[in-house]
Amino acid sequence: MKIKLVPKNEQELSKVFVFFTPLIILLAVSVNLLRDFYFLFSDALPHTRIFNYGVLDKISNQTSYNLLLVFLFVFATIYLLSKSIGRKLILFPLFFLSCLGIVGFESLDILLGIIFPDNLMLLGNSTFLLFFKLLIMLGLLGLIFLNLLAKKEASLFISSQFLIGSMIFYSLSLIIYSGDYVVIADNFFINSLYISSHIYVGFSFVYLGILFFLMTKGINATLFSKTLSSITFWGYLFLLPWTNYKFHYGSVLPNWIENVSLYLSLGLAIPLLSLLANYLKTVSTRDSENLVIYELVNVSFLVFFITNIFQIVSSFSNLIPILSVTSFEGAIRYGYVYSLVLITIPFVYYLIPRIFGREIIYTKMETANSFLLRFVILLTLFINAIIGINSGYAWNAGANAGNPTIFGEGYLITWSLISTPYSINLFLSLLLLLGIFLFSITTIRAISSGPITEIESVELVEEDSNV
């Protein structure tokens, strides 16, 4: 196993990201588990300046929504961009430093959140580093566009289009989140726009970028339709940024933006159906016997599909009073995160033989772990939805009866409806931690002692024609 801390090309840099991917996911799952323990057993656990639910929730959001997202879109871009442009990356040292800088700043935000928890915002990002992260991202985007101008391929891979879109919306989310909270309406507006652009679009586009790559190259299938791919890309690009406002229906936000959010969320059916048709037709042509990769890709698509169904269903006018201002939005948020985490695992499995030259031996442990991860993530998605529906029903009933459910007897009634699902979620989080730990073992074992195989390489195309 040879991993260079100062890589000379994108293949060597990809090795670093493959090695650290299981560890980053393991960190995110561990922090989430610790936060959930403090949520359910706050009376029994010690409380300090750091170890309390409020601070752990911020650190968990920073780890899951920021560090994990940035790490994975940089990882996917490093590997797929050179494939898309048909040549090695130009100005690679600057590209490497930009990638290192943005991942480093997101990691540093976790440390600063522990040292200065008051400066860590609710959804992550500290006030110290927001501006610097934006500068580095703009520089990284500039390098990517410079490489696109030097491309040797006639057209850009659809995977790269999604990844670049994710990076653009990540940059926009940093600009949005640096806004001032003047009144409550500003708070709702900025948070909604940030969640839509950063989490919904960011995680969805990285997921779709990896999905389109794996459902063709990963399982040896032929893409059914580029037109349907374009409909998926532009549909999600224009619709997803508007979809979070509906969860503040009846609040201090203007009615017009809530109604726009409802209608555009219903419009998600168009890119979703185009994606479904494209996926089913494409995988029907697959020529691969690797069931572990195929099943993980399939279930990740199912999680993504169900998450979008939740988005659409929550836009029905007779359901929005129950689902708005509740935990149901959290089910959607984590649905996008879970789908990306799940598809990252077969992506790593696919890359290990090609960039490390080591085969993965799929034993009963890998097969059982694949089933465990698929089962846990699907069940967690539905449990989160049940929590949102039950809490929304209780909140709506209490509001109509004039008995608030945020304290007193009303709160106890609500807690009786959601305490059991929360306990099940905690157990599922433990199983998820086990699954990611086994995934880490498989990865490290394969790249250190797997059977040797042939690696792939990206050759530098000679400058024999105008770009």
mmCIF file of N, CA and C in Angstrom, residues 180-193:
data_model
loop_
_atom_site.group_PDB
_atom_site.id
_atom_site.type_symbol
_atom_site.label_atom_id
_atom_site.label_comp_id
_atom_site.label_asym_id
_atom_site.label_seq_id
_atom_site.Cartn_x
_atom_site.Cartn_y
_atom_site.Cartn_z
ATOM 1 N N ASP A 180 -27.038 38.376 7.479
ATOM 2 C CA ASP A 180 -27.360 38.779 8.846
ATOM 3 C C ASP A 180 -28.792 38.386 9.194
ATOM 4 N N TYR A 181 -28.976 37.868 10.421
ATOM 5 C CA TYR A 181 -30.302 37.544 10.918
ATOM 6 C C TYR A 181 -30.874 38.788 11.597
ATOM 7 N N VAL A 182 -31.708 39.516 10.888
ATOM 8 C CA VAL A 182 -32.253 40.756 11.438
ATOM 9 C C VAL A 182 -33.536 40.476 12.214
ATOM 10 N N VAL A 183 -34.456 39.760 11.594
ATOM 11 C CA VAL A 183 -35.715 39.395 12.247
ATOM 12 C C VAL A 183 -35.936 37.901 12.041
ATOM 13 N N ILE A 184 -36.996 37.372 12.660
ATOM 14 C CA ILE A 184 -37.270 35.936 12.569
ATOM 15 C C ILE A 184 -37.503 35.511 11.125
ATOM 16 N N ALA A 185 -38.179 36.350 10.339
ATOM 17 C CA ALA A 185 -38.425 36.007 8.940
ATOM 18 C C ALA A 185 -37.113 35.819 8.183
ATOM 19 N N ASP A 186 -36.130 36.663 8.480
ATOM 20 C CA ASP A 186 -34.811 36.505 7.848
ATOM 21 C C ASP A 186 -34.190 35.169 8.239
ATOM 22 N N ASN A 187 -34.344 34.799 9.502
ATOM 23 C CA ASN A 187 -33.799 33.529 9.990
ATOM 24 C C ASN A 187 -34.400 32.354 9.227
ATOM 25 N N PHE A 188 -35.727 32.321 9.126
ATOM 26 C CA PHE A 188 -36.407 31.256 8.395
ATOM 27 C C PHE A 188 -35.986 31.245 6.929
ATOM 28 N N PHE A 189 -35.937 32.429 6.327
ATOM 29 C CA PHE A 189 -35.635 32.523 4.902
ATOM 30 C C PHE A 189 -34.221 32.027 4.605
ATOM 31 N N ILE A 190 -33.251 32.492 5.392
ATOM 32 C CA ILE A 190 -31.854 32.116 5.157
ATOM 33 C C ILE A 190 -31.648 30.630 5.430
ATOM 34 N N ASN A 191 -32.213 30.130 6.523
ATOM 35 C CA ASN A 191 -32.059 28.702 6.829
ATOM 36 C C ASN A 191 -32.683 27.821 5.747
ATOM 37 N N SER A 192 -33.869 28.213 5.265
ATOM 38 C CA SER A 192 -34.539 27.424 4.227
ATOM 39 C C SER A 192 -33.733 27.419 2.937
ATOM 40 N N LEU A 193 -33.249 28.593 2.538
ATOM 41 C CA LEU A 193 -32.468 28.673 1.305
ATOM 42 C C LEU A 193 -31.149 27.925 1.444
#
